[in-house]
Coordinates of C-alpha atoms in Angstrom, one line a residue:
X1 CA 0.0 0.0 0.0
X2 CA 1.0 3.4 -0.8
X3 CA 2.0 6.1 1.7
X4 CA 2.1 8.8 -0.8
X5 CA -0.6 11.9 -0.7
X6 CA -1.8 14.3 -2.7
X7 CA -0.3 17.9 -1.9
X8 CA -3.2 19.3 0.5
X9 CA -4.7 16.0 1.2
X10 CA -2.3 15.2 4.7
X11 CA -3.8 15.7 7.5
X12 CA -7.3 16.8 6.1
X13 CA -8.2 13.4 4.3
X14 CA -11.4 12.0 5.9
X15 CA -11.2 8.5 4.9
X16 CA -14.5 7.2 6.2
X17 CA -16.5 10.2 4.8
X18 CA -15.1 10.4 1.0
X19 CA -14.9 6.5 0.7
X20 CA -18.1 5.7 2.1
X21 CA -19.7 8.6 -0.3
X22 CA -17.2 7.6 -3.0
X23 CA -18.0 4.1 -3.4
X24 CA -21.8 5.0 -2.9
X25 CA -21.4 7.1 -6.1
X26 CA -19.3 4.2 -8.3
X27 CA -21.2 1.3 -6.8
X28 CA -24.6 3.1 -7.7
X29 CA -23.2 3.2 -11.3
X30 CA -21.6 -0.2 -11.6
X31 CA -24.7 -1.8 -10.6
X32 CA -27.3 0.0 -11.6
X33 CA -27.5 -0.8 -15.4
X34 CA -30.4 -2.1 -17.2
X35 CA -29.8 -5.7 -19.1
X36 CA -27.4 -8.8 -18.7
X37 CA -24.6 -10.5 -20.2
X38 CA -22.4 -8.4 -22.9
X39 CA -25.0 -5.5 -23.3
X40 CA -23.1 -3.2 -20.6
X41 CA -20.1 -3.0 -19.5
X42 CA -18.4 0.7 -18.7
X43 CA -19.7 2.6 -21.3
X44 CA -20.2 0.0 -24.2
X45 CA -23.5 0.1 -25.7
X46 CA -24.7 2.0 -22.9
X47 CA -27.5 3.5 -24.4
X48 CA -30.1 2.6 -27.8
X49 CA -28.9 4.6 -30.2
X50 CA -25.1 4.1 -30.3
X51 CA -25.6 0.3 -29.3
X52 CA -26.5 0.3 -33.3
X53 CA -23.4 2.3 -34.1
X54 CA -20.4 0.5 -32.8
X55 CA -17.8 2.0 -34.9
X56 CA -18.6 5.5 -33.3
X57 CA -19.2 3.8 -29.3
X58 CA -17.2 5.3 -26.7
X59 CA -16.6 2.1 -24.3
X60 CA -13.5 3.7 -21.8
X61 CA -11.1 6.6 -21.5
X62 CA -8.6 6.6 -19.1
X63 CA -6.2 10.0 -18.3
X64 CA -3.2 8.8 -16.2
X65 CA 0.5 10.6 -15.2
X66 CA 2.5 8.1 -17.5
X67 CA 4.5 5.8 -15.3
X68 CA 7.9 5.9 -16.9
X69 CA 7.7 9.8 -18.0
X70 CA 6.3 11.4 -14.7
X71 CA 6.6 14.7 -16.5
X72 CA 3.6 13.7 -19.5
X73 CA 0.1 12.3 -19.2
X74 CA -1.1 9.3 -21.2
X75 CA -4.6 10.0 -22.4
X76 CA -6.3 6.4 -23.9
X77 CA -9.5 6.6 -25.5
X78 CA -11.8 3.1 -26.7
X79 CA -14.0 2.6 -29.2
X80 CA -15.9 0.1 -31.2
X81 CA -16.8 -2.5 -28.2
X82 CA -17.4 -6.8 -28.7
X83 CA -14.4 -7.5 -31.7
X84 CA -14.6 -10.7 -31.8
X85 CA -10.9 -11.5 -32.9
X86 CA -12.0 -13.5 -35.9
X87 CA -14.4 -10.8 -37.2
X88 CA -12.8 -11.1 -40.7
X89 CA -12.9 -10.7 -43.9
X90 CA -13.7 -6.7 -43.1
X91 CA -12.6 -6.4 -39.5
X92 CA -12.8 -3.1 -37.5
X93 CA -11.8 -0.1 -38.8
X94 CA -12.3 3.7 -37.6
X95 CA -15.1 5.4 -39.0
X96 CA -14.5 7.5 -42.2
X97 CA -17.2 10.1 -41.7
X98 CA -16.5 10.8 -38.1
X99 CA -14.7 12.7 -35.9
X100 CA -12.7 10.9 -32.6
X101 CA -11.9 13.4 -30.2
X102 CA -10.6 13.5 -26.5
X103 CA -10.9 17.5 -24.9
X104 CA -9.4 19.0 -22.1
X105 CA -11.2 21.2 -20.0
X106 CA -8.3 23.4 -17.9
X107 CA -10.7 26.3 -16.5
X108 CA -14.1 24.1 -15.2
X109 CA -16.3 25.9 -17.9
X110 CA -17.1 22.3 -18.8
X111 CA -16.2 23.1 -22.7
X112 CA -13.1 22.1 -24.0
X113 CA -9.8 24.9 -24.0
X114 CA -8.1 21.8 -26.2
X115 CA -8.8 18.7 -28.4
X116 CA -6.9 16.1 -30.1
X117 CA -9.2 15.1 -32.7
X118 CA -8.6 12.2 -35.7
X119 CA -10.3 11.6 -38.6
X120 CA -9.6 8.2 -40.7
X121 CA -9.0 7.6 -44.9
X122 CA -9.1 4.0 -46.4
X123 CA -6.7 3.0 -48.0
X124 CA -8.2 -0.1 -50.2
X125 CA -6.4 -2.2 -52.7
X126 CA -8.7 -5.1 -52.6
X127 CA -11.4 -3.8 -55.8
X128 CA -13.1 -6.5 -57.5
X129 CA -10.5 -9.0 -57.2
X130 CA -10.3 -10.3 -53.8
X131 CA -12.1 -10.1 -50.9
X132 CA -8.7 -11.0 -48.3
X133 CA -8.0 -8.4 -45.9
X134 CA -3.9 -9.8 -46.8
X135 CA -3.1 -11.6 -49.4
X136 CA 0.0 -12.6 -47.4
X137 CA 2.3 -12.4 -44.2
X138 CA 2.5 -8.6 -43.3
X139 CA 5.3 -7.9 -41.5
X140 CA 5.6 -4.4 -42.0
X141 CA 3.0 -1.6 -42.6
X142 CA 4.0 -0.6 -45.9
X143 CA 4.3 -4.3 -47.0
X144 CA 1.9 -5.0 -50.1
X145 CA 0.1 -7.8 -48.5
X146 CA -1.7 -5.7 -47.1
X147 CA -4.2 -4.6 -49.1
X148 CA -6.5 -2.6 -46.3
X149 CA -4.9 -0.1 -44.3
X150 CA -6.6 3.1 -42.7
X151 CA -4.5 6.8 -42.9
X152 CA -5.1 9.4 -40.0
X153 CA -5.1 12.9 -39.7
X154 CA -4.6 14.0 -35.7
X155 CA -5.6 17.6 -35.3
X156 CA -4.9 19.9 -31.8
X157 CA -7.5 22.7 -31.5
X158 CA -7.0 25.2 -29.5
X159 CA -9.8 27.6 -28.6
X160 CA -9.3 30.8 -30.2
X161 CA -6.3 29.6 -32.6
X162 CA -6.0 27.7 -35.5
X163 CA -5.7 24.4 -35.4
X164 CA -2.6 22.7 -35.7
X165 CA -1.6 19.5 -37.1
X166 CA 0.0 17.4 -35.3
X167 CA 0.0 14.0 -37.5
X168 CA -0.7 14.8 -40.9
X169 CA -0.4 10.8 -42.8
X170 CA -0.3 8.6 -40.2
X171 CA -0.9 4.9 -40.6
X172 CA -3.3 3.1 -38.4
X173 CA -2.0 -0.4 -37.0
X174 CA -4.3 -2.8 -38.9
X175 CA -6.7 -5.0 -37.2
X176 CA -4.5 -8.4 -36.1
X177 CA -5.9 -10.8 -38.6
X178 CA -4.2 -13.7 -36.3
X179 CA -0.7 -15.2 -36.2
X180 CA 0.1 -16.4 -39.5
X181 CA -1.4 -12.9 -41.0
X182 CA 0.6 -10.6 -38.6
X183 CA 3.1 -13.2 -36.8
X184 CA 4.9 -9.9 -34.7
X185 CA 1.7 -7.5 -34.1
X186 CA 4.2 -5.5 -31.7
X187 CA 6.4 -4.6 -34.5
X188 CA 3.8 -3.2 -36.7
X189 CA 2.7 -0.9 -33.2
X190 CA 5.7 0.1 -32.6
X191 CA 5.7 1.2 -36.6
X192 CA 2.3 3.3 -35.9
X193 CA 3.2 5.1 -32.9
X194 CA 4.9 8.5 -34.4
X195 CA 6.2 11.5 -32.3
X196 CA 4.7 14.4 -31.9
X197 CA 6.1 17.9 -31.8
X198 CA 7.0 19.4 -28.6
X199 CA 7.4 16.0 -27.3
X200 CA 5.0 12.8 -26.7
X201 CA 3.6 10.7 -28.9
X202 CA 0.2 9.0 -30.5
X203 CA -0.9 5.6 -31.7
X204 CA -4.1 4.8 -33.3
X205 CA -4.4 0.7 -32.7
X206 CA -6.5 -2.1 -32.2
X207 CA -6.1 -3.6 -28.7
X208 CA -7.2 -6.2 -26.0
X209 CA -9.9 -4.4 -24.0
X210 CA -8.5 -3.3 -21.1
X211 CA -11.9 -2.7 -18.8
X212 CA -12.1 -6.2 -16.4
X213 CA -15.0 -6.8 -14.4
X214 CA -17.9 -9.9 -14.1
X215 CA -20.7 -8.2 -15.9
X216 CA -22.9 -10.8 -13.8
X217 CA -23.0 -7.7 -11.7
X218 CA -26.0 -6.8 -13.6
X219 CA -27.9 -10.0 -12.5
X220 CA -29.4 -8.8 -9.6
X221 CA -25.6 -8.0 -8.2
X222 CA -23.6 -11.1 -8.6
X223 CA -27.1 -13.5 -8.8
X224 CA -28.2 -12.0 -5.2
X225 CA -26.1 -13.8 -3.4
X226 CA -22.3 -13.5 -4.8
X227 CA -22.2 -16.8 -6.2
X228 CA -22.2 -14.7 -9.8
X229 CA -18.5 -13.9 -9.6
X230 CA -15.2 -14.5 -10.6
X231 CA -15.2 -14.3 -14.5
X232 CA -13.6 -11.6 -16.5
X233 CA -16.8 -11.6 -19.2
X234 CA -14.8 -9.2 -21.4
X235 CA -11.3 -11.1 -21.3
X236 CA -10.9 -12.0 -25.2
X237 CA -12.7 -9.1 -26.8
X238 CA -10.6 -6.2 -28.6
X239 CA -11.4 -2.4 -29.2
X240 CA -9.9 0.4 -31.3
X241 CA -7.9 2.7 -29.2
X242 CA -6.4 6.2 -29.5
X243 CA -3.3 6.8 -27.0
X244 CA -2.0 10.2 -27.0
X245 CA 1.3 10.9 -24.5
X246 CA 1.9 14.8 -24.1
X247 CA 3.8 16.9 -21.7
X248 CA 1.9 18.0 -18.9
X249 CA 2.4 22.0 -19.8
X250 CA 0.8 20.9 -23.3
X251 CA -3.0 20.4 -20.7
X252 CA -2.0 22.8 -18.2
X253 CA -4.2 26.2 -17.8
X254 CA -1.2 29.0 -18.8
X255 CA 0.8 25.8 -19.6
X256 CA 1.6 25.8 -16.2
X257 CA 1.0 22.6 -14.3
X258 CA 2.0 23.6 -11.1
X259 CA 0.1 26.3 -10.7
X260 CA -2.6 24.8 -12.7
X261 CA -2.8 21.0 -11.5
X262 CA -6.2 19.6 -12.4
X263 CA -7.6 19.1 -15.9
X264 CA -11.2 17.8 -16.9
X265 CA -11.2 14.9 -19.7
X266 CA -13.9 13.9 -21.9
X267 CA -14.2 11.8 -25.6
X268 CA -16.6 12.5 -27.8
X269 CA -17.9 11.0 -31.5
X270 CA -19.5 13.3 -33.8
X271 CA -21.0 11.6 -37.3
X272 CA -22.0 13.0 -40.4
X273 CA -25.5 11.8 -41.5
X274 CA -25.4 9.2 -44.2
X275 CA -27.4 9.1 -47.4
X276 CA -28.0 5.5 -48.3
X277 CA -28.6 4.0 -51.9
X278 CA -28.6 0.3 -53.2
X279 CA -24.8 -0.6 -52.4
X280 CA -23.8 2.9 -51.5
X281 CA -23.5 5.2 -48.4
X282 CA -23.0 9.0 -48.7
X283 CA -22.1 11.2 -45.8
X284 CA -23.4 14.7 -45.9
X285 CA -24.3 17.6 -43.8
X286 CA -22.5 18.8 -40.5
X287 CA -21.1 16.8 -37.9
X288 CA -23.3 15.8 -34.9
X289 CA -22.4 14.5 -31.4
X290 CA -23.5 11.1 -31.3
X291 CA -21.1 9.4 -28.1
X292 CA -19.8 10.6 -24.9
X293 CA -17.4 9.4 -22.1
X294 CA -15.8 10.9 -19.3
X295 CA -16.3 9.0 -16.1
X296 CA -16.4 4.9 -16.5
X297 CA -20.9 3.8 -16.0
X298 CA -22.5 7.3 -15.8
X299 CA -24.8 7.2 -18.7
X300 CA -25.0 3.4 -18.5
X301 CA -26.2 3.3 -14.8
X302 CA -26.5 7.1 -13.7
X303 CA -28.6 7.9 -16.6
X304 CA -32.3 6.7 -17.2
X305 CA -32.2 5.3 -20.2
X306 CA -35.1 7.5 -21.5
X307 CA -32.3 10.2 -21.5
X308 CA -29.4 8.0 -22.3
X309 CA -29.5 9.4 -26.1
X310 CA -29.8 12.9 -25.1
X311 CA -26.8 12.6 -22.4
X312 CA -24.5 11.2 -25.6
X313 CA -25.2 14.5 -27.9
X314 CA -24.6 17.4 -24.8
X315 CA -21.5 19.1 -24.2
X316 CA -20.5 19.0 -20.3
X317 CA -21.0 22.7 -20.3
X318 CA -24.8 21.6 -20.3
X319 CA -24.8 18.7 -17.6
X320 CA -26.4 21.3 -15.2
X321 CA -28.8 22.6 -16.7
X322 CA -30.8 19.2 -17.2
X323 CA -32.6 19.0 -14.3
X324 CA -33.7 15.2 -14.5
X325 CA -30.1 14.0 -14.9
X326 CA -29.3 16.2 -12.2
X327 CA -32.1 14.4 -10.2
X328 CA -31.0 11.3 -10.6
X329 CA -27.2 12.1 -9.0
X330 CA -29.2 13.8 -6.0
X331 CA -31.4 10.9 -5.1
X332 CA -30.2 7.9 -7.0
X333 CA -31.7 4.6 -7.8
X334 CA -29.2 2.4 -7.2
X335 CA -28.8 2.6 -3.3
X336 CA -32.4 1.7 -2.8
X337 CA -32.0 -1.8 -4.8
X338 CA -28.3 -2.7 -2.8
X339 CA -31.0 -1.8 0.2
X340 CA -33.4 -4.4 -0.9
X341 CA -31.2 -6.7 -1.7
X342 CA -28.5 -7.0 1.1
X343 CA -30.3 -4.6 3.6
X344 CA -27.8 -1.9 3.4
X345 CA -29.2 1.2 4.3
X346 CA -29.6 3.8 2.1
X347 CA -27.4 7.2 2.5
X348 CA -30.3 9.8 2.9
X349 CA -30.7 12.2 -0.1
X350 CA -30.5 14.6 -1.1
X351 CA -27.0 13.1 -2.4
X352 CA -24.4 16.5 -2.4
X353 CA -21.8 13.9 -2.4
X354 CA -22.2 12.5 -5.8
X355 CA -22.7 16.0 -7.2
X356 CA -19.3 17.2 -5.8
X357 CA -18.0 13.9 -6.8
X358 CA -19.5 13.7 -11.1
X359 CA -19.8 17.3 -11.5
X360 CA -17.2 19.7 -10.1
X361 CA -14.3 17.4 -8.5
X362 CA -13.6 17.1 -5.0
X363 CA -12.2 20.2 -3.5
X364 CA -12.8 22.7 -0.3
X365 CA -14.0 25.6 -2.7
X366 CA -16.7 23.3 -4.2
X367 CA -18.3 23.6 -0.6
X368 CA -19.8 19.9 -0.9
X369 CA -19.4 17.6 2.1
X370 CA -16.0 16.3 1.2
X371 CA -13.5 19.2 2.5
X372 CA -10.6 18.0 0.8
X373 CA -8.2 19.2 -2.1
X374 CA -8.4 16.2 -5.1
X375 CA -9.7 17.1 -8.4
X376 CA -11.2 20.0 -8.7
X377 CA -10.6 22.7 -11.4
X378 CA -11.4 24.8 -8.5
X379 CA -7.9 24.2 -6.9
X380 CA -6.3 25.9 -10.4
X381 CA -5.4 29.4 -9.0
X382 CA -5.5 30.9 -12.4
X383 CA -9.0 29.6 -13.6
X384 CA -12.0 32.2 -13.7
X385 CA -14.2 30.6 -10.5
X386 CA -17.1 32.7 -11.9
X387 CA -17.0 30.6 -15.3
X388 CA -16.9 27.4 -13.3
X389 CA -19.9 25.3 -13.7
X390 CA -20.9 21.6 -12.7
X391 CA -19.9 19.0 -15.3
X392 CA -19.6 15.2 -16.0
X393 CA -15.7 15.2 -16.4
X394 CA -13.1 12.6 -15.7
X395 CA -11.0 14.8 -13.6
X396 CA -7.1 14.3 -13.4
X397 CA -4.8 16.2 -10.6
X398 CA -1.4 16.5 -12.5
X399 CA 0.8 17.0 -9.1
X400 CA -0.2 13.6 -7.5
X401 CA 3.2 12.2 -7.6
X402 CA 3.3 8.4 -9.8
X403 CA 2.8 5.6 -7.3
X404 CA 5.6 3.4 -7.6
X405 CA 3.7 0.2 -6.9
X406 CA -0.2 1.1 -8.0
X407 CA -2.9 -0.6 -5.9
X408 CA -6.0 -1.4 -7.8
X409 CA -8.1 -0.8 -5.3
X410 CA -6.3 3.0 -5.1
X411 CA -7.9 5.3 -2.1
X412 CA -9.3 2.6 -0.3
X413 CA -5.7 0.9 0.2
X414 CA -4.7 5.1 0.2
X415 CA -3.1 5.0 -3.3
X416 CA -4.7 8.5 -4.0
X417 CA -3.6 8.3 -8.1
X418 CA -6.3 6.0 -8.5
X419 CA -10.0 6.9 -9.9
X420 CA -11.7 9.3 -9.5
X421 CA -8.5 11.2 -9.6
X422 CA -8.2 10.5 -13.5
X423 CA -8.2 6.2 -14.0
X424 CA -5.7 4.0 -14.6
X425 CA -5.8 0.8 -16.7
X426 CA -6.1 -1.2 -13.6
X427 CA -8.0 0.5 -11.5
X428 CA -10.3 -2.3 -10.1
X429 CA -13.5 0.6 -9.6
X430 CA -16.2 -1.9 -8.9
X431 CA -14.1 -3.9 -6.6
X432 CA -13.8 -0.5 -5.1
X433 CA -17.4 0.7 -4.5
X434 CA -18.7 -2.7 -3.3
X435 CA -15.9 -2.4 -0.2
X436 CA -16.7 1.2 0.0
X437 CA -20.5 1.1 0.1
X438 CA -19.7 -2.0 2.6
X439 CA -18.1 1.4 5.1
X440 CA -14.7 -0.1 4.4
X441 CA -11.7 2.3 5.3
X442 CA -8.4 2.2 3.9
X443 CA -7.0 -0.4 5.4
X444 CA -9.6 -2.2 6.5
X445 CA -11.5 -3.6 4.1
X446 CA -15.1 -5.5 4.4
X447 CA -14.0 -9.5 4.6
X448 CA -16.9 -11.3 3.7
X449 CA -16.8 -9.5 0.5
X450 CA -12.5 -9.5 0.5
X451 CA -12.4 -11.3 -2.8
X452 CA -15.2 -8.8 -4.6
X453 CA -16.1 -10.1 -7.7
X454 CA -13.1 -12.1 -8.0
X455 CA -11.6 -10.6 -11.3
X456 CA -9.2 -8.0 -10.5
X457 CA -7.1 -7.4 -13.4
X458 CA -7.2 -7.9 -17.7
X459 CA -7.5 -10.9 -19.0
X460 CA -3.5 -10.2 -20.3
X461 CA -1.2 -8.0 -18.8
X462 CA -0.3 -3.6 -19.5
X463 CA 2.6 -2.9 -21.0
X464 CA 5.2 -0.9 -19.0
X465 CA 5.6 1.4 -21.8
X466 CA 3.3 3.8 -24.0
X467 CA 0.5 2.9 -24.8
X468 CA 0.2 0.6 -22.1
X469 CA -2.4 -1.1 -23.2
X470 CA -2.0 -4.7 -24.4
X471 CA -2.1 -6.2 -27.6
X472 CA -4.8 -7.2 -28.8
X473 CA -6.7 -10.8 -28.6
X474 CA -6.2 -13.9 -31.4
X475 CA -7.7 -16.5 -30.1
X476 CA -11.5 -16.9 -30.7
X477 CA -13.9 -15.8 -27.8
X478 CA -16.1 -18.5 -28.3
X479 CA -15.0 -21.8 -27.7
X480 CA -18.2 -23.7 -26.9
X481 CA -17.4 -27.4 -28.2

């Protein structure tokens, strides 16, 4: 366990309070989703209308202070959820009429001061002669086996300036067709992964989904009784994924990190709309917002889902002005059905907590019941406080120095980099909220429910080195008979 703190946290953390409210507010989310099986998980498919758009579905984002360059953040952002590793002969690429974008919110205004936006080109050599994906080992990008290969453009916008481009040709890393296809998928990462300038760097990739949990959670919590558990239900599935690694100056309000710690994160889809005709699609007409992820289960579980499709097209500069999504943080659901279930009490509402902890970070200026420094833009001493308003963000305190040996279960075994102080690829967040809602306390954790829902990594292990994220699965998912 860690002994490190965040700067302002010593002395003034109040374990018992923030976890217990903490864990209310993640639990409430990881458990609250509508469905079973593969429907739900973090935010894939989490509501109707993107569940029929997969291409363009946020599923995670994680914003982390890089391990091995303490002085950069790693932003990862997923999309296209369920690749079944043997999708062929078309695989998954990135959508050609849409707009991937992760934003950085630096002030609280809940609109973005930056974005690092891609858009995607085919490259296809196939024509009316084959339908192969390769027509041969590919070893290298640039090697003529491969005959489909996707070109990126990777834009920063800055508000106020013009943007600037940051990757002007890059190539995607193709989806892994399997072992004899693509016998070293590594190499051909390691080929896709260009510098940036003014340090860091960006990959566009496929991947093995890095989100772990036993989505049997959604069967009445673990089947009612905890015999539901210990089965990573996404272990074999992939996802397309966009890792950017920047200085931390480049997020900074001012470009100053220490005086300006704490950024806000989001990703966001946008989609042109698409005039159909007998073997033909046209896009046309302005982009639109169609997905939306900052924190890991809002819409999914937060969100009713008769305003799940609205919640994927607003900006968070608008999160406070709807007041039945609003409601629904105040006086969840979620608590009510653990109490008739287990017979865990219910926090009483109006919940102040979970708005301090979704909508404007934890810090003493916020003047929510959790008086401590953590991840607030409020903290930045040169934002505008009269321009701050509440907004679903996934907010990252830059200062929190890297812990050296990351506990998944971060501030309830006091490891205060963990979520909701930006997430890390193993942050074990539902493990989390079922010891918190429990009253756990760092250190002492709930025993009857010590081995949560017993899956408490990825199915294969991070990398230790940008992007982090593993490579992606071969071997088929199904393997019934």
């Amino acid at each position: 366990m860690s002994s490190r703190r965040t700067p302002g946290i010593v002395g003034r953390w109040k374990s018992a309070a923030l976890l217990l409210t903490l864990g209310t507010a993640i639990a409430g989310a990881a458990l609250a989703g509508p469905g079973t099986g593969v429907g739900q998980a973090s935010s894939h498919r989490e509501a109707p209308l993107i569940a029929a758009d997969p291409q363009v579905d946020n599923t995670d984002l994680y914003a982390f202070s890089s391990p091995d360059k303490s002085d950069t953040v790693t932003l990862v952002a997923n999309w296209y959820p369920f690749q079944e590793p043997n999708g062929g002969p078309n695989f998954y690429p990135f959508a050609t009429d849409a707009q991937y974008d992760i934003n950085i919110d630096s002030q609280g205004t809940g609109k973005a001061d930056l974005t690092y936006r891609w858009t995607f080109r085919n490259e296809d050599r196939r024509g009316d002669k084959t339908f192969l994906y390769n027509n041969g080992v590919v070893n290298n990008l640039n090697d003529k086996t491969l005959l489909f290969r996707q070109h990126y453009t990777l834009q920063e916008l800055r508000a106020g300036k013009r943007p600037v481009t940051l990757v002007k040709d890059g190539i995607v890393t193709p989806s892994n067709v399997g072992k004899a296809s693509m016998p070293n998928y590594g190499r051909l990462r390691g080929q896709a992964t260009r510098k940036l300038p003014g340090g860091g760097q960006t990959v566009a990739s496929q991947a093995a989904d890095p989100f772990f949990l036993d989505l049997r959670v959604f069967d009445l919590l673990y089947g009612g009784n905890l015999s539901e558990t210990g089965h990573n239900t996404l272990k074999g599935y992939n996802v397309n994924t966009l890792a950017i690694q920047v200085p931390k100056s480049a997020l900074a309000l001012n470009c100053n990190p220490k005086r300006n710690p704490v950024i806000g994160v989001w990703s966001t889809t946008s989609r042109r709309t698409m005039n159909l005709s007998p073997g033909k699609q046209t896009a046309s007409g302005p982009y639109v917002q169609v997905s939306r992820l900052g924190n890991p289960l809002v819409n999914e579980a937060v969100v009713p889902a008769g305003l799940k499709n609205a919640f994927n097209a607003l900006p968070p500069s608008q999160d406070h002005n709807q007041p039945k999504v609003v409601a629904k943080v105040l006086n969840p659901e979620l608590p009510m059905l653990i109490q008739s279930i287990y017979g865990i009490p219910a926090p009483a509402t109006p919940r102040k907590d979970l708005q301090e902890i979704f909508l404007t970070g934890i810090a003493k200026a916020a003047n929510g019941p959790l008086a401590v420094d953590l991840n607030s833009q409020l903290m930045n001493q040169d934002a505008d406080k009269k321009r701050f308003v509440p907004a679903e963000e996934l907010r990252l305190n830059m200062s929190t120095p890297v812990t050296a040996k990351p506990d998944r279960l971060g501030v309830l075994n006091g490891d205060f980099q963990g979520y909701p102080n930006g997430r890390r690829l193993g942050d074990d967040v539902v493990d989390i909220a079922i010891q918190a809602l429990e009253g756990a306390t760092p250190g002492h954790l709930i025993q009857a429910l010590a081995a949560g829902d017993g899956v408490n990594g990825p199915g294969v292990p991070f990398a230790g080195t940008f992007p982090y994220v593993a490579l992606p699965y071969t071997g088929s998912v199904n393997q019934a008979g």
